[in-house]
Amino acid sequence: MAKIIHIDCDSFFVSVEVRDQPQLRGKAVAVGGSSDRRGVIATCSYEARRYGVRSAMATATALRLCPNLILLPARFETYRQASQQMHGIFRDYTSLIEPLSLDEAFLDVSHSPHCRGSASLMAAEIRQRIEADIGITASAGIAPNKFLAKVGSDWNKPNGQFVITPDKINAFMPDLPVTNIFGVGKVTAEKLAGLGVKTCGDLQAFSLPELQLMFGKFGKRMYELCRGHDERPVRTSRQRKSLSVERTFSQDLPNIESCLQLLPELYDKWQERLKKLSNEVELGAPFVKIKFYDFKQTTMVQSGLPATLESFNSLCSQAIQRMNKPVRLIGLGCRLKYPKETAPEQQLSLFAE
Ligand code: TTP
Ligand code: MG
């Protein structure tokens, strides 16, 4: 049986800010863009959450809900550094680390000798070290698989942990809301509610063929997950080759101009996804993918270009000129580069006093 830990820092960006400005502790604090520039909240302190402030909310709305909200701009470099430091701690326990974002990762500690093999003790130790060395708190879930470990890290948040041992799974699952299942978003949740399904227990009443009939391939995943089964291995970040976004248009775009008009929106979306990229990777060559109305496809890549909107505009124009036909899909992104393992301690020492 595998032993998986899921670590997720508490109000990550804000925790780093509060660490650096202790007078903010205990206050309603958010990191995000300002309201006069149509900014959104990246995250906020738990004090601010009591007023209903949430990630991705328009800053203007957040200020209406919580007029005392202290709004700070993001300092990504500082968050990246904290994240790297955290990965240095993880690596003392296992090399099987799957980063999900700057503040979140799965650790497979099935074969780690630390703490006499107790994953719960390892999680507690990791959280203590994050607090002592980095000055922020994290929560953890400990379970035999990734799905349950992730559910567990939310259970006693903030600054808590929760373990689901294999013998507790059958008792734990029936009351768990289906919205905890990875992949069940708003649409699927509504569809399930229409069938009278709110919890994993409700879902367990359906047979595998029934779920496959209603949900296709995802039906099988649901069948397994609602029973607490999840075979996905912890994957290190090495596998991902690129990060991109794409959009298929309901009507084909007739020419270059109409494509270029839509690029800023796609670029913004890509930037959003970029924020969640692990600190271990670097951006490589930018590319634009075009699918024409006849499903012929072309990709324009150019290494050495910066990942700016201007670069994507230029790549897009060149790609379309290759065939000059109406466009049904545009994708843009960057290849990813994985620098050789550098111990974060060494990197940090370059800047240390
Ligand atoms: P989360 O782990 O989702 O949120 P959090 O760490 O702030 O709060 P908690 O885990 O305690 O609920 O995201 C990690 C960071 O990613 C977060 O601090 C800011 C950033 N982020 C955004 O910029 N936009 C978003 O919509 C979300 C959800 C997160
Ligand atoms: Mg978090």
Short mmCIF file of C-alpha atoms and ligand atoms in Angstrom, two decimals, residues 7-13 43 46 49 101 103-104 157, ligand 2:
data_model
loop_
_atom_site.label_atom_id
_atom_site.label_comp_id
_atom_site.label_asym_id
_atom_site.label_seq_id
_atom_site.Cartn_x
_atom_site.Cartn_y
_atom_site.Cartn_z
CA ILE A 7 1.12 19.38 1.14
CA ASP A 8 -0.72 22.66 0.54
CA CYS A 9 0.39 25.95 2.09
CA ASP A 10 -2.21 28.09 3.83
CA SER A 11 -3.17 31.32 2.01
CA PHE A 12 0.24 31.03 0.39
CA PHE A 13 0.95 34.45 -1.19
CA THR A 43 -5.60 34.97 -2.49
CA TYR A 46 -8.43 33.58 6.53
CA ARG A 49 -12.32 34.92 4.01
CA SER A 101 1.65 24.63 -8.19
CA ASP A 103 2.48 25.91 -2.91
CA GLU A 104 1.19 22.40 -3.49
CA LYS A 157 -6.96 23.55 7.00
MG MG B 2 -2.66 26.68 -0.68
#
